[in-house]
Amino acid sequence: MSSDVKNILIVGVGGQGIILAADIMSQVLVGAEYDVKMAEIHGMSQRGGSVNTMVRFGSRVYSPVIEKRKADFILAFEQLEALRWADYLKPGGVLIMNTEKIKPLPVLIGNDDYPEDIEGMLRQKGIEVIKIDANKLAEEAGSKKAANVVLLGCLATYLPIKKEGWYTFIERRVPPKTIEANKKAFDIGYGILTEVASV
């Protein structure tokens, strides 16, 4: 494995725009001449099932699969999915977690409880959590559906691509009438993490 390879795991549930976010990121990285490998796994249902996407990039990448404790970044669109995949984060890795909670089927039918304090459980594992209310920020940007792009903007602050380099690929992948809202959502996510990093 090349030492410059970075591993990004995006997790959530169906319908949150995970695949779109991974596609945009992969295209941006390919456009910057990185070798990129991506693998996606869909849950058992089209909507509401667990979805994860693995993206690896560097000068040479041989496999799209990220092993446990090897992810440099986890971008979690939903809190329980953040907890479910936390063991994939390497020591010192970055976990960005949306505050949204989506109850899985066992919780909905009363066979299980949704954990009360996922952030606390993650911190007990020694993970520093960056918690973002991406849904609220997406609404502020003009589209509730742009929470995935808010989170992508947050992650982008850690990647070696200038902010402006993302716009072209956002424009290509989102519906034309939502381009401006998605670019604004990206800027909001990018700005928030830039503020956190400068504190």
XYZ file of N, CA and C in Angstrom:
597
model
N 0.835 -1.186 0.000
C 0.000 0.000 0.000
C 0.878 1.248 0.000
N 0.563 2.190 -0.873
C 1.338 3.418 -0.933
C 1.121 4.234 0.333
N 2.162 4.876 0.817
C 2.051 5.624 2.058
C 1.214 6.879 1.911
N 1.036 7.363 0.673
C 0.270 8.597 0.504
C -1.217 8.337 0.285
N -1.653 7.100 0.376
C -3.064 6.780 0.146
C -3.910 7.244 1.332
N -5.019 7.914 1.021
C -5.982 8.349 2.029
C -7.264 7.543 1.881
N -7.847 7.210 3.029
C -9.037 6.369 3.054
C -10.219 7.129 3.653
N -11.302 7.181 2.904
C -12.494 7.918 3.350
C -13.693 6.977 3.327
N -14.379 6.883 4.442
C -15.567 6.045 4.558
C -16.771 6.952 4.764
N -17.759 6.830 3.868
C -18.980 7.620 3.974
C -20.111 6.663 4.337
N -20.817 6.954 5.429
C -21.845 6.026 5.909
C -23.142 6.766 6.213
N -24.235 6.034 6.085
C -25.546 6.601 6.385
C -26.609 5.601 6.000
N -27.789 6.096 5.644
C -28.864 5.209 5.207
C -29.363 5.667 3.841
N -30.068 4.758 3.178
C -30.560 5.049 1.841
C -31.407 6.310 1.798
N -31.221 7.100 0.753
C -31.998 8.319 0.573
C -31.323 9.564 1.094
N -30.122 9.427 1.671
C -29.428 10.608 2.214
C -28.428 11.220 1.232
N -28.293 10.649 0.048
C -27.391 11.230 -0.946
C -25.933 10.836 -0.773
N -25.708 9.682 -0.198
C -24.340 9.217 0.046
C -23.610 8.920 -1.263
N -24.292 8.223 -2.156
C -23.651 7.843 -3.414
C -23.320 9.085 -4.235
N -24.229 10.048 -4.243
C -23.973 11.292 -4.981
C -22.752 12.011 -4.401
N -22.678 12.101 -3.090
C -21.535 12.775 -2.465
C -20.230 12.063 -2.811
N -20.252 10.728 -2.777
C -19.039 9.969 -3.100
C -18.661 10.144 -4.566
N -19.672 10.189 -5.441
C -19.402 10.397 -6.872
C -18.740 11.751 -7.117
N -19.292 12.802 -6.490
C -18.707 14.138 -6.663
C -17.262 14.142 -6.178
N -17.044 13.587 -4.988
C -15.684 13.587 -4.428
C -14.722 12.801 -5.316
N -15.150 11.658 -5.805
C -14.286 10.847 -6.652
C -13.933 11.586 -7.937
N -14.913 12.265 -8.525
C -14.648 12.998 -9.761
C -13.693 14.164 -9.521
N -13.858 14.828 -8.385
C -12.936 15.928 -8.042
C -11.508 15.393 -7.911
N -11.364 14.267 -7.246
C -10.029 13.699 -7.014
C -9.414 13.186 -8.320
N -10.223 12.565 -9.165
C -9.723 12.117 -10.478
C -9.304 13.338 -11.296
N -10.103 14.410 -11.222
C -9.774 15.632 -11.939
C -8.457 16.237 -11.479
N -8.085 15.949 -10.238
C -6.808 16.443 -9.695
C -5.686 15.424 -9.923
N -5.986 14.412 -10.754
C -5.000 13.419 -11.201
C -4.553 12.451 -10.113
N -5.417 12.209 -9.152
C -5.160 11.126 -8.190
C -5.690 9.811 -8.763
N -5.072 8.727 -8.359
C -5.637 7.411 -8.603
C -6.726 7.214 -7.549
N -7.930 6.902 -7.986
C -9.076 6.811 -7.070
C -9.773 5.469 -7.247
N -10.073 4.829 -6.144
C -10.884 3.608 -6.163
C -12.072 3.824 -5.232
N -13.242 3.371 -5.673
C -14.459 3.559 -4.880
C -15.262 2.269 -4.854
N -15.796 1.946 -3.701
C -16.676 0.789 -3.557
C -17.896 1.223 -2.772
N -19.073 0.753 -3.180
C -20.288 1.123 -2.459
C -21.086 -0.121 -2.124
N -21.678 -0.084 -0.945
C -22.515 -1.194 -0.499
C -23.850 -0.624 -0.060
N -24.909 -1.118 -0.699
C -26.250 -0.659 -0.377
C -26.869 -1.596 0.648
N -27.738 -1.055 1.476
C -28.430 -1.869 2.458
C -29.515 -2.717 1.826
N -30.304 -3.361 2.668
C -31.306 -4.296 2.165
C -32.517 -3.596 1.571
N -32.698 -2.348 1.886
C -33.839 -1.644 1.299
C -33.337 -0.468 0.483
N -34.153 -0.057 -0.479
C -33.768 1.074 -1.311
C -33.705 2.346 -0.483
N -34.576 2.432 0.498
C -34.604 3.644 1.323
C -34.680 3.238 2.789
N -33.754 3.721 3.575
C -33.771 3.411 4.990
C -32.779 2.346 5.398
N -32.232 1.605 4.434
C -31.229 0.601 4.751
C -29.849 1.225 4.831
N -28.936 0.526 5.488
C -27.576 1.021 5.649
C -26.856 1.103 4.297
N -26.147 2.209 4.110
C -25.372 2.414 2.878
C -23.987 2.892 3.283
N -22.969 2.330 2.670
C -21.623 2.875 2.894
C -20.857 2.906 1.598
N -19.986 3.880 1.505
C -19.129 4.020 0.341
C -17.700 4.227 0.812
N -16.801 3.466 0.210
C -15.385 3.593 0.525
C -14.690 4.272 -0.653
N -13.940 5.322 -0.355
C -13.177 6.035 -1.375
C -11.723 6.072 -0.928
N -10.853 5.605 -1.800
C -9.417 5.638 -1.496
C -8.720 6.391 -2.620
N -7.783 7.274 -2.263
C -7.062 8.002 -3.309
C -5.611 8.210 -2.918
N -4.771 8.370 -3.935
C -3.342 8.598 -3.733
C -2.630 8.496 -5.067
N -1.321 8.353 -5.046
C -0.585 8.246 -6.306
C -0.829 6.898 -6.973
N -1.057 5.842 -6.169
C -1.399 4.529 -6.713
C -2.222 3.772 -5.679
N -3.415 3.369 -6.072
C -4.321 2.644 -5.175
C -4.653 1.309 -5.828
N -4.509 0.232 -5.072
C -4.711 -1.090 -5.658
C -6.057 -1.716 -5.321
N -6.716 -1.254 -4.277
C -7.989 -1.851 -3.876
C -8.921 -0.766 -3.342
N -10.224 -0.915 -3.569
C -11.167 0.078 -3.030
C -11.577 -0.201 -1.584
N -11.143 -1.307 -1.031
C -11.639 -1.732 0.284
C -10.806 -1.138 1.418
N -11.499 -0.572 2.393
C -10.850 -0.030 3.590
C -11.018 -1.033 4.724
N -9.939 -1.392 5.357
C -10.001 -2.329 6.481
C -10.278 -1.581 7.787
N -10.667 -2.341 8.815
C -10.899 -1.744 10.121
C -9.653 -1.022 10.617
N -9.882 0.120 11.273
C -8.830 0.958 11.855
C -7.877 1.524 10.803
N -8.347 1.678 9.574
C -7.512 2.237 8.507
C -8.101 3.502 7.877
N -9.332 3.853 8.238
C -9.949 5.037 7.620
C -9.351 6.318 8.207
N -8.912 7.205 7.325
C -8.430 8.515 7.774
C -9.610 9.408 8.163
N -10.723 9.201 7.459
C -11.921 10.017 7.694
C -13.168 9.138 7.633
N -14.100 9.414 8.535
C -15.448 8.869 8.400
C -16.394 10.051 8.321
N -17.196 10.068 7.265
C -18.217 11.092 7.091
C -19.559 10.402 7.308
N -20.160 10.639 8.479
C -21.380 9.930 8.860
C -22.596 10.832 8.664
N -23.531 10.377 7.836
C -24.729 11.158 7.552
C -25.800 10.944 8.616
N -25.595 9.934 9.486
C -26.597 9.581 10.490
C -25.857 9.063 11.718
N -26.364 9.373 12.920
C -25.594 9.100 14.139
C -25.362 7.611 14.408
N -26.399 6.788 14.291
C -26.222 5.367 14.590
C -25.245 4.715 13.611
N -25.258 5.184 12.361
C -24.305 4.650 11.379
C -22.877 5.077 11.738
N -22.731 6.247 12.340
C -21.403 6.671 12.811
C -20.873 5.689 13.847
N -21.751 5.320 14.785
C -21.355 4.377 15.831
C -21.064 2.996 15.248
N -21.913 2.568 14.313
C -21.766 1.243 13.715
C -20.410 1.075 13.000
N -19.917 2.159 12.388
C -18.698 2.079 11.584
C -17.472 2.661 12.278
N -17.609 3.076 13.514
C -16.516 3.787 14.209
C -15.223 2.967 14.288
N -15.344 1.654 14.348
C -14.140 0.827 14.461
C -13.284 0.845 13.194
N -13.801 1.435 12.131
C -12.996 1.546 10.905
C -12.057 2.748 10.953
N -12.306 3.675 11.881
C -11.469 4.879 11.958
C -10.119 4.544 12.578
N -9.060 5.030 11.977
C -7.736 4.778 12.536
C -7.491 5.713 13.723
N -6.589 5.370 14.618
C -6.265 6.273 15.726
C -5.853 7.655 15.190
N -6.466 8.690 15.728
C -6.157 10.040 15.250
C -6.938 10.448 14.018
N -7.784 9.560 13.515
C -8.590 9.894 12.340
C -9.695 10.883 12.692
N -10.360 11.381 11.661
C -11.374 12.422 11.835
C -12.761 11.837 11.558
N -13.685 12.034 12.494
C -15.077 11.609 12.303
C -15.971 12.843 12.285
N -16.595 13.075 11.146
C -17.554 14.171 11.002
C -18.949 13.542 10.998
N -19.794 13.955 11.944
C -21.094 13.291 12.109
C -22.254 14.277 12.028
N -23.190 13.973 11.140
C -24.437 14.735 11.089
C -25.261 14.423 12.341
N -26.016 15.380 12.829
C -26.813 15.161 14.038
C -28.091 14.375 13.769
N -28.424 14.130 12.514
C -29.678 13.446 12.188
C -29.727 12.038 12.784
N -30.927 11.685 13.274
C -31.172 10.332 13.776
C -32.295 9.717 12.945
N -32.023 8.569 12.354
C -33.029 7.839 11.588
C -33.175 6.466 12.235
N -34.358 6.207 12.749
C -34.565 4.948 13.465
C -34.595 3.771 12.501
N -33.776 2.749 12.765
C -33.821 1.546 11.921
C -35.048 0.704 12.252
N -35.332 -0.282 11.410
C -36.540 -1.097 11.558
C -36.697 -1.721 12.948
N -35.640 -2.316 13.544
C -35.826 -2.900 14.885
C -36.283 -1.881 15.926
N -35.879 -0.633 15.781
C -36.326 0.417 16.703
C -37.772 0.796 16.388
N -38.088 0.898 15.103
C -39.438 1.296 14.702
C -40.491 0.295 15.161
N -40.141 -0.993 15.168
C -41.151 -2.000 15.563
C -41.070 -2.328 17.055
N -40.217 -1.613 17.791
C -40.174 -1.749 19.240
C -39.307 -2.863 19.770
N -38.483 -3.469 18.919
C -37.609 -4.551 19.384
C -36.279 -4.063 19.929
N -36.005 -2.792 19.742
C -34.716 -2.253 20.204
C -34.883 -0.771 20.491
N -33.907 -0.197 21.184
C -33.924 1.233 21.479
C -32.827 1.936 20.684
N -33.113 3.159 20.300
C -32.079 3.974 19.668
C -31.152 4.483 20.772
N -29.833 4.318 20.663
C -28.915 4.750 21.737
C -29.104 6.219 22.104
N -29.009 6.517 23.398
C -29.277 7.867 23.905
C -28.148 8.858 23.594
N -26.914 8.435 23.803
C -25.793 9.383 23.721
C -24.681 8.812 22.834
N -24.914 8.855 21.544
C -23.945 8.279 20.608
C -22.644 9.072 20.628
N -22.745 10.377 20.717
C -21.518 11.189 20.757
C -20.654 10.769 21.955
N -21.296 10.584 23.121
C -20.552 10.159 24.300
C -19.934 8.781 24.118
N -20.670 7.878 23.481
C -20.157 6.526 23.240
C -18.941 6.566 22.311
N -18.983 7.449 21.345
C -17.837 7.579 20.425
C -16.623 8.160 21.159
N -16.892 9.139 22.015
C -15.777 9.743 22.758
C -15.157 8.731 23.729
N -15.969 7.824 24.256
C -15.427 6.765 25.118
C -14.479 5.839 24.351
N -14.661 5.773 23.054
C -13.750 4.988 22.209
C -12.485 5.769 21.865
N -12.393 7.005 22.383
C -11.224 7.835 22.096
C -11.324 8.593 20.789
N -12.538 8.710 20.266
C -12.742 9.383 18.979
C -13.198 10.815 19.212
N -12.533 11.755 18.591
C -12.937 13.152 18.633
C -13.986 13.368 17.546
N -15.184 13.740 17.965
C -16.303 13.842 17.035
C -16.522 15.301 16.635
N -16.629 15.528 15.338
C -17.046 16.846 14.847
C -18.520 16.708 14.465
N -19.379 17.358 15.239
C -20.821 17.184 15.095
C -21.408 18.378 14.340
N -22.155 18.084 13.278
C -22.688 19.131 12.413
C -24.189 18.907 12.202
N -24.991 19.949 12.354
C -26.414 19.854 12.014
C -26.551 20.186 10.528
N -26.207 19.212 9.693
C -26.158 19.454 8.251
C -27.545 19.705 7.662
N -28.574 19.102 8.248
C -29.923 19.296 7.719
C -30.371 20.753 7.877
N -30.102 21.307 9.066
C -30.462 22.710 9.306
C -29.664 23.637 8.384
N -28.393 23.356 8.242
C -27.552 24.205 7.387
C -27.970 24.107 5.920
N -28.412 22.911 5.499
C -28.886 22.744 4.123
C -30.135 23.582 3.878
N -31.011 23.619 4.874
C -32.215 24.456 4.742
C -31.819 25.923 4.604
N -30.837 26.337 5.376
C -30.361 27.721 5.275
C -29.786 28.009 3.890
N -29.232 26.981 3.265
C -28.659 27.157 1.927
C -29.732 27.179 0.846
N -30.940 26.725 1.200
C -32.032 26.781 0.238
C -32.546 25.446 -0.239
N -31.981 24.331 0.255
C -32.466 23.016 -0.152
C -32.242 22.004 0.964
N -33.336 21.439 1.487
C -33.216 20.439 2.552
C -32.417 19.223 2.086
N -32.460 18.965 0.786
C -31.788 17.781 0.243
C -30.278 17.965 0.109
N -29.766 19.141 0.394
C -28.341 19.413 0.204
C -27.511 19.138 1.458
N -28.076 18.421 2.439
C -27.295 18.101 3.643
C -26.045 17.298 3.281
N -26.163 16.439 2.259
C -24.990 15.662 1.846
C -23.869 16.580 1.350
N -24.234 17.663 0.684
C -23.207 18.577 0.150
C -22.637 19.447 1.274
N -23.444 19.767 2.286
C -22.897 20.454 3.472
C -21.788 19.601 4.089
N -22.092 18.317 4.260
C -21.100 17.409 4.868
C -19.882 17.251 3.966
N -20.112 17.215 2.660
C -18.996 17.134 1.720
C -18.105 18.371 1.850
N -18.717 19.526 2.033
C -17.947 20.757 2.237
C -17.095 20.684 3.492
N -17.658 20.094 4.558
C -16.891 19.920 5.804
C -15.660 19.059 5.543
N -15.875 17.915 4.899
C -14.759 17.004 4.629
C -13.717 17.653 3.716
N -14.182 18.469 2.773
C -13.276 19.076 1.793
C -12.184 19.919 2.444
N -12.446 20.430 3.644
C -11.424 21.266 4.305
C -10.174 20.453 4.639
N -10.325 19.127 4.682
C -9.182 18.256 5.006
C -8.493 17.706 3.761
N -9.060 17.918 2.591
C -8.533 17.294 1.377
C -7.705 18.290 0.570
N -6.768 17.771 -0.226
C -5.807 18.645 -0.923
C -6.344 19.253 -2.216
N -7.597 19.697 -2.189
C -8.214 20.317 -3.365
C -8.764 21.672 -2.937
N -8.480 22.718 -3.693
C -9.009 24.033 -3.357
C -10.535 24.033 -3.466
N -11.138 24.879 -2.651
C -12.605 24.932 -2.590
C -13.219 25.123 -3.980
N -12.639 25.996 -4.767
C -13.202 26.298 -6.079
C -13.155 25.081 -7.007
N -12.246 24.167 -6.741
C -12.112 22.979 -7.584
C -13.293 22.034 -7.475
N -14.126 22.204 -6.466
C -15.288 21.340 -6.274
C -16.501 21.815 -7.070
N -16.577 23.101 -7.363
C -17.790 23.649 -7.953
C -18.163 23.011 -9.297
N -17.163 22.812 -10.146
C -17.442 22.258 -11.478
C -18.146 20.915 -11.374
N -17.690 20.094 -10.451
C -18.245 18.741 -10.352
C -19.594 18.746 -9.631
N -19.799 19.694 -8.719
C -21.123 19.851 -8.120
C -22.109 20.255 -9.218
N -21.712 21.195 -10.061
C -22.590 21.658 -11.143
C -22.948 20.524 -12.092
N -22.017 19.621 -12.351
C -22.272 18.514 -13.278
C -23.201 17.448 -12.701
N -23.219 17.296 -11.383
C -23.902 16.140 -10.797
C -25.265 16.445 -10.156
N -25.535 17.684 -9.810
C -26.821 17.964 -9.157
C -27.807 18.501 -10.194
N -29.127 18.394 -9.934
C -30.116 18.953 -10.865
C -29.869 20.445 -11.091
N -30.022 20.898 -12.335
C -29.714 22.306 -12.670
C -30.376 23.332 -11.744
N -31.633 23.085 -11.369
C -32.323 24.090 -10.553
C -31.804 24.142 -9.113
N -30.971 23.168 -8.731
C -30.451 23.154 -7.357
C -28.964 23.504 -7.283
N -28.373 23.882 -8.407
C -26.923 24.135 -8.435
C -26.521 25.206 -7.411
N -27.203 26.328 -7.430
C -26.789 27.424 -6.536
C -26.965 27.045 -5.067
N -28.079 26.359 -4.754
C -28.306 25.935 -3.363
C -27.223 24.943 -2.932
N -26.848 24.045 -3.823
C -25.812 23.066 -3.472
C -24.438 23.720 -3.319
N -24.130 24.678 -4.158
C -22.849 25.388 -4.010
C -22.824 26.188 -2.702
N -23.960 26.767 -2.355
C -24.046 27.495 -1.093
C -23.910 26.530 0.086
N -24.551 25.346 -0.042
C -24.450 24.327 1.013
C -22.990 23.886 1.186
N -22.306 23.705 0.076
C -20.890 23.326 0.142
C -20.079 24.412 0.847
N -20.322 25.662 0.483
C -19.597 26.788 1.100
C -19.846 26.854 2.605
N -21.105 26.611 3.012
C -21.429 26.655 4.442
C -20.659 25.570 5.192
N -20.679 24.346 4.660
C -19.945 23.250 5.302
C -18.459 23.531 5.354
N -17.932 24.027 4.278
C -16.503 24.331 4.201
C -16.145 25.431 5.199
N -16.999 26.449 5.278
C -16.735 27.571 6.175
C -16.776 27.178 7.640
N -17.713 26.328 8.005
C -17.839 25.921 9.406
C -16.595 25.168 9.863
N -16.122 24.243 9.053
C -14.936 23.478 9.473
C -13.675 24.332 9.421
N -13.634 25.297 8.533
C -12.496 26.211 8.507
C -12.452 27.009 9.796
N -13.643 27.430 10.301
C -13.715 28.163 11.568
C -13.262 27.278 12.729
N -13.706 25.999 12.718
C -13.319 25.073 13.785
C -11.805 24.878 13.787
N -11.232 24.744 12.596
C -9.792 24.494 12.491
C -8.963 25.676 12.946
N -9.543 26.890 12.812
C -8.773 28.085 13.154
C -8.884 28.452 14.625
N -9.790 27.771 15.379
C -9.967 28.089 16.806
C -8.794 27.567 17.616
